[in-house]
Structure formats: structure tokens, C-alpha cells
Amino acid sequence: MTDHAPTAPYLIAPRYLAGPDTSLAVAIGDRLRAAGWRSDAYRGAVVYARREAGGLLEAVHIPNGAGGGGKCPAAGWEFTARPGPGTPSTWSVRFTPATPPELPAALASALTEEAADSGPGAKPHYLRPPLPPAQATMPLDAAGWMRDIGTAESAWYAPGQQAVVVTPVTADEHGDDGASWMLAARRATDLQVLWLALAHPATPTHLVRALCAEISDPAPVPRHRLPDPEVGELTLTQL
């Protein structure tokens, strides 16, 4: 993701506290276009789309400051998948603007990677039904995150408990369409939410697993500016 961005002067860990970075976010759009997604500007947003037999992928990026005049009421990234134009979306994943760009980049990578379908007539990989949540949270377990089991869901907490991944309540347990996956991080000083990502419970397992692997990756990430000191304890390397 950093190939098209200027060299950042800092490396920061953990990545879920590293904050946003405009130049790195732009590289996500570059990756989508390189993978054959069409892009168009619309009311301050950039809309990306990729259509193939049996499926349609769409992404919308609304940069900070593009919501003037009420045309773009929210900023951030949103990805959706559906069987084709004019059909209801099967799932969506939304990232608030302060989300570290590594998260939407991980989803973009998982969506653009080639998948080996099972044969003629097989659904695109991004429209396959999800597996049990434990199949998606394996990277969290491997990274030493702590699991807290609730009544109908479970939450995985990072060391230090400043980041969390909450598994969805399924339709059978909840009685409706179910609750979403949630990934989030909070500030150390006052528990204020720094960023939030929501994934529909129908999001395919390998896509959620990519997000879980990304948020729990201990490797530092590049940034052009330092986060607010109140974010919490960081490991910083100045290049």
C-alpha cells in the first residue's frame, strides 16, 4: 500500500493506535484501480466499482472535508458486494475516517486477490456464505488477544484492552438479520472511541479474517505525523 506514498518519517506500533494517514489512504484507491476497478467522482466522493459474471463490488471513499453542503454526510470508506446492478447488497463494511488505512487496505487486498472458484456457475469468492465466526478470529487467538464470551457473542481484546473485535450475533440467535462484526479502538485517557469499523454478519469469513489479521499484526506501520499523546502507549521509531 505504501508504494505510491512519500516515505513516512515514523514507524508506529500498535497499528490500531497509529491513526489515519491521507497519503496512505490514497494508495488504497490506486490499488483498486490497478486491479481493474472503475473510479468516478461523485459529490466529493470517489466511487469505485468492479463488475463480473455473478457479482458486483463497489467502494466509496469520502475524504475528510468532502462533506460540505450536506452532499457527503460522512467520511471514510465503505465497501459493498451484491449479485449484480439493481440488486440488494449482500454485505457492507464501513470504516470511520480515523480508521488506520491498513484496515480498509487489507479488505481491498482480499477483495482484489484472485480466488479459485469451485467450477462453472460458482459464486464469486466475495459472495460466499460466511462460516462460523471462530474461523475468522483465528489470527486474534494466535496473536494473544483475550477472548471475553458474552451471552450471544464474544469480544476479543488486544493486550492493554485498547482495541476490540466483537463477533456478530447471528440471525438464529438474534431473531432478525443479526448484529454486525465490530472492530474498534479507544483512547487510553478517557475511553473515547478513536475509530470504528462495522461488517455485516453476511461478510464472507476470509474477508473478516483479513481484517482480524491486520488489526492484530504487531509490526509497526509508517506515518507522516504522530498521534495525539493521549491516544495511549506507543512504540515509535523515527526514520
PDB file of C-alpha atoms in Angstrom:
ATOM      1  CA  MET A   1       0.000   0.000   0.000  1.00  0.00           C
ATOM      2  CA  THR A   2       2.915   2.396   0.579  1.00  0.00           C
ATOM      3  CA  ASP A   3       4.463   2.077  -2.885  1.00  0.00           C
ATOM      4  CA  HIS A   4       2.813   5.279  -4.173  1.00  0.00           C
ATOM      5  CA  ALA A   5       3.129   7.331  -0.968  1.00  0.00           C
ATOM      6  CA  PRO A   6       6.037   9.561   0.104  1.00  0.00           C
ATOM      7  CA  THR A   7       8.338   7.998   2.665  1.00  0.00           C
ATOM      8  CA  ALA A   8       6.902   8.448   6.141  1.00  0.00           C
ATOM      9  CA  PRO A   9       9.278   9.605   8.901  1.00  0.00           C
ATOM     10  CA  TYR A  10       7.803   7.449  11.673  1.00  0.00           C
ATOM     11  CA  LEU A  11       7.060   3.795  12.353  1.00  0.00           C
ATOM     12  CA  ILE A  12       4.329   3.291  14.955  1.00  0.00           C
ATOM     13  CA  ALA A  13       3.002   0.300  16.882  1.00  0.00           C
ATOM     14  CA  PRO A  14       0.427  -0.883  17.694  1.00  0.00           C
ATOM     15  CA  ARG A  15      -1.120  -0.128  14.344  1.00  0.00           C
ATOM     16  CA  TYR A  16      -4.646   0.222  15.726  1.00  0.00           C
ATOM     17  CA  LEU A  17      -3.459   3.354  17.585  1.00  0.00           C
ATOM     18  CA  ALA A  18      -1.388   4.790  14.717  1.00  0.00           C
ATOM     19  CA  GLY A  19      -4.261   6.886  13.385  1.00  0.00           C
ATOM     20  CA  PRO A  20      -5.142   7.891   9.816  1.00  0.00           C
ATOM     21  CA  ASP A  21      -2.767   8.986   7.077  1.00  0.00           C
ATOM     22  CA  THR A  22      -4.075  10.776   3.985  1.00  0.00           C
ATOM     23  CA  SER A  23      -1.343   9.749   1.582  1.00  0.00           C
ATOM     24  CA  LEU A  24      -1.598   6.107   2.595  1.00  0.00           C
ATOM     25  CA  ALA A  25      -5.380   6.201   2.172  1.00  0.00           C
ATOM     26  CA  VAL A  26      -4.968   7.493  -1.382  1.00  0.00           C
ATOM     27  CA  ALA A  27      -2.886   4.416  -2.155  1.00  0.00           C
ATOM     28  CA  ILE A  28      -5.943   2.226  -1.494  1.00  0.00           C
ATOM     29  CA  GLY A  29      -7.707   3.805  -4.457  1.00  0.00           C
ATOM     30  CA  ASP A  30      -4.582   3.288  -6.550  1.00  0.00           C
ATOM     31  CA  ARG A  31      -4.656  -0.397  -5.677  1.00  0.00           C
ATOM     32  CA  LEU A  32      -8.308  -0.755  -6.653  1.00  0.00           C
ATOM     33  CA  ARG A  33      -7.762   0.962  -9.993  1.00  0.00           C
ATOM     34  CA  ALA A  34      -4.710  -1.212 -10.662  1.00  0.00           C
ATOM     35  CA  ALA A  35      -6.922  -4.259 -10.083  1.00  0.00           C
ATOM     36  CA  GLY A  36      -9.400  -3.114 -12.730  1.00  0.00           C
ATOM     37  CA  TRP A  37     -11.932  -1.205 -10.642  1.00  0.00           C
ATOM     38  CA  ARG A  38     -13.568   1.734 -12.408  1.00  0.00           C
ATOM     39  CA  SER A  39     -13.500   5.025 -10.493  1.00  0.00           C
ATOM     40  CA  ASP A  40     -15.709   8.101 -10.758  1.00  0.00           C
ATOM     41  CA  ALA A  41     -16.043  11.284  -8.717  1.00  0.00           C
ATOM     42  CA  TYR A  42     -19.475  11.976  -7.246  1.00  0.00           C
ATOM     43  CA  ARG A  43     -20.353  14.897  -4.953  1.00  0.00           C
ATOM     44  CA  GLY A  44     -16.994  14.984  -3.236  1.00  0.00           C
ATOM     45  CA  ALA A  45     -16.676  11.214  -3.006  1.00  0.00           C
ATOM     46  CA  VAL A  46     -14.805   8.734  -5.161  1.00  0.00           C
ATOM     47  CA  VAL A  47     -16.882   5.727  -6.212  1.00  0.00           C
ATOM     48  CA  TYR A  48     -15.143   2.521  -7.295  1.00  0.00           C
ATOM     49  CA  ALA A  49     -16.826  -0.458  -8.961  1.00  0.00           C
ATOM     50  CA  ARG A  50     -15.853  -3.795 -10.405  1.00  0.00           C
ATOM     51  CA  ARG A  51     -18.421  -5.929 -12.215  1.00  0.00           C
ATOM     52  CA  GLU A  52     -18.005  -9.551 -13.255  1.00  0.00           C
ATOM     53  CA  ALA A  53     -20.222 -12.519 -14.031  1.00  0.00           C
ATOM     54  CA  GLY A  54     -22.374 -13.122 -10.973  1.00  0.00           C
ATOM     55  CA  GLY A  55     -21.138 -10.257  -8.862  1.00  0.00           C
ATOM     56  CA  LEU A  56     -20.644  -6.528  -8.393  1.00  0.00           C
ATOM     57  CA  LEU A  57     -18.190  -4.933  -5.971  1.00  0.00           C
ATOM     58  CA  GLU A  58     -18.421  -1.267  -5.023  1.00  0.00           C
ATOM     59  CA  ALA A  59     -16.426   1.017  -2.761  1.00  0.00           C
ATOM     60  CA  VAL A  60     -16.958   4.625  -1.768  1.00  0.00           C
ATOM     61  CA  HIS A  61     -14.264   6.847  -0.291  1.00  0.00           C
ATOM     62  CA  ILE A  62     -15.282  10.180   1.185  1.00  0.00           C
ATOM     63  CA  PRO A  63     -12.185  12.140   2.214  1.00  0.00           C
ATOM     64  CA  ASN A  64     -12.265  14.365   5.261  1.00  0.00           C
ATOM     65  CA  GLY A  65     -13.598  17.780   4.338  1.00  0.00           C
ATOM     66  CA  ALA A  66     -15.608  16.498   1.379  1.00  0.00           C
ATOM     67  CA  GLY A  67     -18.933  16.636   3.185  1.00  0.00           C
ATOM     68  CA  GLY A  68     -19.590  20.319   2.696  1.00  0.00           C
ATOM     69  CA  GLY A  69     -23.124  21.410   1.915  1.00  0.00           C
ATOM     70  CA  GLY A  70     -24.599  18.166   3.156  1.00  0.00           C
ATOM     71  CA  LYS A  71     -23.687  16.325  -0.028  1.00  0.00           C
ATOM     72  CA  CYS A  72     -21.398  13.851   1.797  1.00  0.00           C
ATOM     73  CA  PRO A  73     -22.696  13.497   5.360  1.00  0.00           C
ATOM     74  CA  ALA A  74     -19.951  11.107   6.459  1.00  0.00           C
ATOM     75  CA  ALA A  75     -16.331  10.454   5.642  1.00  0.00           C
ATOM     76  CA  GLY A  76     -14.406   7.216   5.424  1.00  0.00           C
ATOM     77  CA  TRP A  77     -14.553   4.028   3.355  1.00  0.00           C
ATOM     78  CA  GLU A  78     -17.497   1.762   2.585  1.00  0.00           C
ATOM     79  CA  PHE A  79     -17.295  -1.500   0.617  1.00  0.00           C
ATOM     80  CA  THR A  80     -20.339  -3.431  -0.620  1.00  0.00           C
ATOM     81  CA  ALA A  81     -20.987  -6.569  -2.637  1.00  0.00           C
ATOM     82  CA  ARG A  82     -24.113  -7.670  -4.487  1.00  0.00           C
ATOM     83  CA  PRO A  83     -25.060 -10.227  -7.166  1.00  0.00           C
ATOM     84  CA  GLY A  84     -25.488  -7.525  -9.800  1.00  0.00           C
ATOM     85  CA  PRO A  85     -26.717  -3.991 -10.573  1.00  0.00           C
ATOM     86  CA  GLY A  86     -30.068  -3.139  -9.037  1.00  0.00           C
ATOM     87  CA  THR A  87     -29.978  -5.985  -6.505  1.00  0.00           C
ATOM     88  CA  PRO A  88     -29.811  -5.542  -2.718  1.00  0.00           C
ATOM     89  CA  SER A  89     -26.350  -5.605  -1.225  1.00  0.00           C
ATOM     90  CA  THR A  90     -25.295  -8.915   0.315  1.00  0.00           C
ATOM     91  CA  TRP A  91     -22.946  -7.247   2.770  1.00  0.00           C
ATOM     92  CA  SER A  92     -21.183  -3.994   3.504  1.00  0.00           C
ATOM     93  CA  VAL A  93     -18.148  -2.993   5.553  1.00  0.00           C
ATOM     94  CA  ARG A  94     -17.815   0.588   6.801  1.00  0.00           C
ATOM     95  CA  PHE A  95     -14.776   2.358   8.236  1.00  0.00           C
ATOM     96  CA  THR A  96     -14.940   5.692  10.036  1.00  0.00           C
ATOM     97  CA  PRO A  97     -12.485   8.356   8.801  1.00  0.00           C
ATOM     98  CA  ALA A  98      -9.939   7.943  11.619  1.00  0.00           C
ATOM     99  CA  THR A  99      -9.551   4.209  10.948  1.00  0.00           C
ATOM    100  CA  PRO A 100      -5.916   3.312  10.263  1.00  0.00           C
ATOM    101  CA  PRO A 101      -5.698   2.901   6.458  1.00  0.00           C
ATOM    102  CA  GLU A 102      -4.169  -0.556   6.871  1.00  0.00           C
ATOM    103  CA  LEU A 103      -7.654  -1.877   7.715  1.00  0.00           C
ATOM    104  CA  PRO A 104      -9.500  -0.826   4.530  1.00  0.00           C
ATOM    105  CA  ALA A 105      -6.328  -1.674   2.600  1.00  0.00           C
ATOM    106  CA  ALA A 106      -6.440  -5.230   3.957  1.00  0.00           C
ATOM    107  CA  LEU A 107     -10.041  -5.582   2.817  1.00  0.00           C
ATOM    108  CA  ALA A 108      -9.224  -4.122  -0.593  1.00  0.00           C
ATOM    109  CA  SER A 109      -6.378  -6.608  -0.976  1.00  0.00           C
ATOM    110  CA  ALA A 110      -8.569  -9.546  -0.001  1.00  0.00           C
ATOM    111  CA  LEU A 111     -11.212  -8.451  -2.498  1.00  0.00           C
ATOM    112  CA  THR A 112      -8.806  -7.978  -5.384  1.00  0.00           C
ATOM    113  CA  GLU A 113      -6.837 -11.177  -4.929  1.00  0.00           C
ATOM    114  CA  GLU A 114      -7.624 -13.932  -7.378  1.00  0.00           C
ATOM    115  CA  ALA A 115      -9.767 -16.710  -5.906  1.00  0.00           C
ATOM    116  CA  ALA A 116     -10.023 -20.274  -7.165  1.00  0.00           C
ATOM    117  CA  ASP A 117     -13.741 -20.892  -7.687  1.00  0.00           C
ATOM    118  CA  SER A 118     -15.040 -24.414  -7.445  1.00  0.00           C
ATOM    119  CA  GLY A 119     -16.199 -24.593 -11.045  1.00  0.00           C
ATOM    120  CA  PRO A 120     -18.661 -23.237 -13.625  1.00  0.00           C
ATOM    121  CA  GLY A 121     -21.511 -21.345 -12.016  1.00  0.00           C
ATOM    122  CA  ALA A 122     -19.707 -20.900  -8.708  1.00  0.00           C
ATOM    123  CA  LYS A 123     -20.328 -17.675  -6.824  1.00  0.00           C
ATOM    124  CA  PRO A 124     -17.558 -15.087  -6.690  1.00  0.00           C
ATOM    125  CA  HIS A 125     -15.487 -15.514  -3.535  1.00  0.00           C
ATOM    126  CA  TYR A 126     -16.913 -12.310  -2.067  1.00  0.00           C
ATOM    127  CA  LEU A 127     -20.493 -13.665  -2.220  1.00  0.00           C
ATOM    128  CA  ARG A 128     -19.880 -16.966  -0.479  1.00  0.00           C
ATOM    129  CA  PRO A 129     -21.802 -17.552   2.772  1.00  0.00           C
ATOM    130  CA  PRO A 130     -19.854 -16.981   5.982  1.00  0.00           C
ATOM    131  CA  LEU A 131     -18.503 -19.769   8.155  1.00  0.00           C
ATOM    132  CA  PRO A 132     -18.647 -19.789  11.983  1.00  0.00           C
ATOM    133  CA  PRO A 133     -17.008 -16.685  13.493  1.00  0.00           C
ATOM    134  CA  ALA A 134     -14.203 -18.747  15.039  1.00  0.00           C
ATOM    135  CA  GLN A 135     -12.856 -19.298  11.530  1.00  0.00           C
ATOM    136  CA  ALA A 136     -12.361 -15.542  11.174  1.00  0.00           C
ATOM    137  CA  THR A 137     -10.920 -14.820  14.619  1.00  0.00           C
ATOM    138  CA  MET A 138      -8.064 -17.337  14.460  1.00  0.00           C
ATOM    139  CA  PRO A 139      -5.477 -14.553  13.892  1.00  0.00           C
ATOM    140  CA  LEU A 140      -6.605 -12.866  17.120  1.00  0.00           C
ATOM    141  CA  ASP A 141      -6.109 -16.065  19.096  1.00  0.00           C
ATOM    142  CA  ALA A 142      -2.696 -16.588  17.505  1.00  0.00           C
ATOM    143  CA  ALA A 143      -1.688 -13.009  18.393  1.00  0.00           C
ATOM    144  CA  GLY A 144      -2.551 -13.470  22.070  1.00  0.00           C
ATOM    145  CA  TRP A 145      -5.710 -11.389  22.192  1.00  0.00           C
ATOM    146  CA  MET A 146      -8.016 -12.177  25.118  1.00  0.00           C
ATOM    147  CA  ARG A 147     -11.485 -13.575  24.483  1.00  0.00           C
ATOM    148  CA  ASP A 148     -14.436 -12.453  26.610  1.00  0.00           C
ATOM    149  CA  ILE A 149     -17.527 -14.576  25.977  1.00  0.00           C
ATOM    150  CA  GLY A 150     -20.879 -12.807  26.270  1.00  0.00           C
ATOM    151  CA  THR A 151     -24.424 -14.126  26.166  1.00  0.00           C
ATOM    152  CA  ALA A 152     -24.663 -14.378  22.372  1.00  0.00           C
ATOM    153  CA  GLU A 153     -21.352 -13.053  21.114  1.00  0.00           C
ATOM    154  CA  SER A 154     -17.707 -12.810  22.059  1.00  0.00           C
ATOM    155  CA  ALA A 155     -15.288  -9.931  22.235  1.00  0.00           C
ATOM    156  CA  TRP A 156     -11.562 -10.215  21.610  1.00  0.00           C
ATOM    157  CA  TYR A 157      -9.394  -7.630  23.390  1.00  0.00           C
ATOM    158  CA  ALA A 158      -5.881  -6.588  22.450  1.00  0.00           C
ATOM    159  CA  PRO A 159      -3.155  -6.588  25.096  1.00  0.00           C
ATOM    160  CA  GLY A 160      -3.833  -3.406  27.036  1.00  0.00           C
ATOM    161  CA  GLN A 161      -7.518  -3.618  26.047  1.00  0.00           C
ATOM    162  CA  GLN A 162      -7.462  -0.538  23.800  1.00  0.00           C
ATOM    163  CA  ALA A 163      -8.720  -2.434  20.748  1.00  0.00           C
ATOM    164  CA  VAL A 164     -11.546  -4.914  20.392  1.00  0.00           C
ATOM    165  CA  VAL A 165     -13.133  -7.192  17.823  1.00  0.00           C
ATOM    166  CA  VAL A 166     -16.730  -8.224  18.572  1.00  0.00           C
ATOM    167  CA  THR A 167     -18.214 -11.185  16.737  1.00  0.00           C
ATOM    168  CA  PRO A 168     -21.758 -10.875  15.337  1.00  0.00           C
ATOM    169  CA  VAL A 169     -24.968 -12.158  16.806  1.00  0.00           C
ATOM    170  CA  THR A 170     -26.350 -14.468  14.121  1.00  0.00           C
ATOM    171  CA  ALA A 171     -29.887 -14.300  12.805  1.00  0.00           C
ATOM    172  CA  ASP A 172     -30.806 -17.509  14.617  1.00  0.00           C
ATOM    173  CA  GLU A 173     -29.702 -16.106  17.957  1.00  0.00           C
ATOM    174  CA  HIS A 174     -30.980 -12.596  17.431  1.00  0.00           C
ATOM    175  CA  GLY A 175     -34.201 -13.267  15.565  1.00  0.00           C
ATOM    176  CA  ASP A 176     -33.529 -10.838  12.703  1.00  0.00           C
ATOM    177  CA  ASP A 177     -30.702 -10.045  10.316  1.00  0.00           C
ATOM    178  CA  GLY A 178     -28.218 -10.191  13.179  1.00  0.00           C
ATOM    179  CA  ALA A 179     -25.717  -7.728  14.551  1.00  0.00           C
ATOM    180  CA  SER A 180     -22.546  -6.740  12.771  1.00  0.00           C
ATOM    181  CA  TRP A 181     -18.928  -7.510  13.329  1.00  0.00           C
ATOM    182  CA  MET A 182     -17.288  -4.583  15.102  1.00  0.00           C
ATOM    183  CA  LEU A 183     -13.630  -3.574  15.190  1.00  0.00           C
ATOM    184  CA  ALA A 184     -12.695  -0.528  17.247  1.00  0.00           C
ATOM    185  CA  ALA A 185     -10.003   1.208  19.269  1.00  0.00           C
ATOM    186  CA  ARG A 186     -10.264   3.617  22.179  1.00  0.00           C
ATOM    187  CA  ARG A 187      -8.117   6.320  23.727  1.00  0.00           C
ATOM    188  CA  ALA A 188      -6.255   5.412  26.914  1.00  0.00           C
ATOM    189  CA  THR A 189      -7.036   8.531  28.944  1.00  0.00           C
ATOM    190  CA  ASP A 190     -10.836   8.766  28.716  1.00  0.00           C
ATOM    191  CA  LEU A 191     -12.018   5.678  26.783  1.00  0.00           C
ATOM    192  CA  GLN A 192     -13.122   7.821  23.824  1.00  0.00           C
ATOM    193  CA  VAL A 193     -13.582   5.761  20.656  1.00  0.00           C
ATOM    194  CA  LEU A 194     -10.839   6.595  18.164  1.00  0.00           C
ATOM    195  CA  TRP A 195     -12.256   4.725  15.183  1.00  0.00           C
ATOM    196  CA  LEU A 196     -14.829   2.093  14.337  1.00  0.00           C
ATOM    197  CA  ALA A 197     -15.401  -0.463  11.593  1.00  0.00           C
ATOM    198  CA  LEU A 198     -18.640  -2.427  11.111  1.00  0.00           C
ATOM    199  CA  ALA A 199     -19.007  -5.511   8.909  1.00  0.00           C
ATOM    200  CA  HIS A 200     -22.381  -7.042   8.077  1.00  0.00           C
ATOM    201  CA  PRO A 201     -22.751 -10.578   9.505  1.00  0.00           C
ATOM    202  CA  ALA A 202     -23.009 -11.946   5.943  1.00  0.00           C
ATOM    203  CA  THR A 203     -19.499 -10.709   5.116  1.00  0.00           C
ATOM    204  CA  PRO A 204     -17.519 -13.746   3.916  1.00  0.00           C
ATOM    205  CA  THR A 205     -15.224 -15.285   6.501  1.00  0.00           C
ATOM    206  CA  HIS A 206     -11.972 -14.825   4.590  1.00  0.00           C
ATOM    207  CA  LEU A 207     -12.614 -11.086   4.353  1.00  0.00           C
ATOM    208  CA  VAL A 208     -13.233 -10.689   8.090  1.00  0.00           C
ATOM    209  CA  ARG A 209     -10.226 -12.893   8.784  1.00  0.00           C
ATOM    210  CA  ALA A 210      -8.103 -10.479   6.739  1.00  0.00           C
ATOM    211  CA  LEU A 211      -9.299  -7.628   8.976  1.00  0.00           C
ATOM    212  CA  CYS A 212      -8.587  -9.637  12.136  1.00  0.00           C
ATOM    213  CA  ALA A 213      -5.102 -10.461  10.882  1.00  0.00           C
ATOM    214  CA  GLU A 214      -4.450  -6.810  10.079  1.00  0.00           C
ATOM    215  CA  ILE A 215      -5.619  -5.311  13.363  1.00  0.00           C
ATOM    216  CA  SER A 216      -3.615  -7.851  15.390  1.00  0.00           C
ATOM    217  CA  ASP A 217      -0.399  -7.619  13.354  1.00  0.00           C
ATOM    218  CA  PRO A 218       2.293  -6.374  15.775  1.00  0.00           C
ATOM    219  CA  ALA A 219       4.540  -4.924  13.055  1.00  0.00           C
ATOM    220  CA  PRO A 220       4.840  -1.109  13.133  1.00  0.00           C
ATOM    221  CA  VAL A 221       3.282   0.954  10.357  1.00  0.00           C
ATOM    222  CA  PRO A 222       4.535   4.153   8.664  1.00  0.00           C
ATOM    223  CA  ARG A 223       3.050   7.543   9.445  1.00  0.00           C
ATOM    224  CA  HIS A 224       3.737  11.115   8.395  1.00  0.00           C
ATOM    225  CA  ARG A 225       2.649  12.564  11.735  1.00  0.00           C
ATOM    226  CA  LEU A 226       2.462  11.365  15.319  1.00  0.00           C
ATOM    227  CA  PRO A 227      -0.873  10.596  17.024  1.00  0.00           C
ATOM    228  CA  ASP A 228      -2.078  12.662  19.948  1.00  0.00           C
ATOM    229  CA  PRO A 229      -0.176  11.708  23.140  1.00  0.00           C
ATOM    230  CA  GLU A 230      -3.479  10.876  24.847  1.00  0.00           C
ATOM    231  CA  VAL A 231      -4.041   8.009  22.416  1.00  0.00           C
ATOM    232  CA  GLY A 232      -2.008   5.713  24.633  1.00  0.00           C
ATOM    233  CA  GLU A 233       1.358   4.000  24.894  1.00  0.00           C
ATOM    234  CA  LEU A 234       3.073   3.665  21.516  1.00  0.00           C
ATOM    235  CA  THR A 235       6.321   2.254  20.248  1.00  0.00           C
ATOM    236  CA  LEU A 236       7.873   4.876  17.952  1.00  0.00           C
ATOM    237  CA  THR A 237      10.781   4.689  15.563  1.00  0.00           C
ATOM    238  CA  GLN A 238      11.916   7.819  13.753  1.00  0.00           C
ATOM    239  CA  LEU A 239      13.407   7.116  10.339  1.00  0.00           C
TER     240      LEU A 239
END
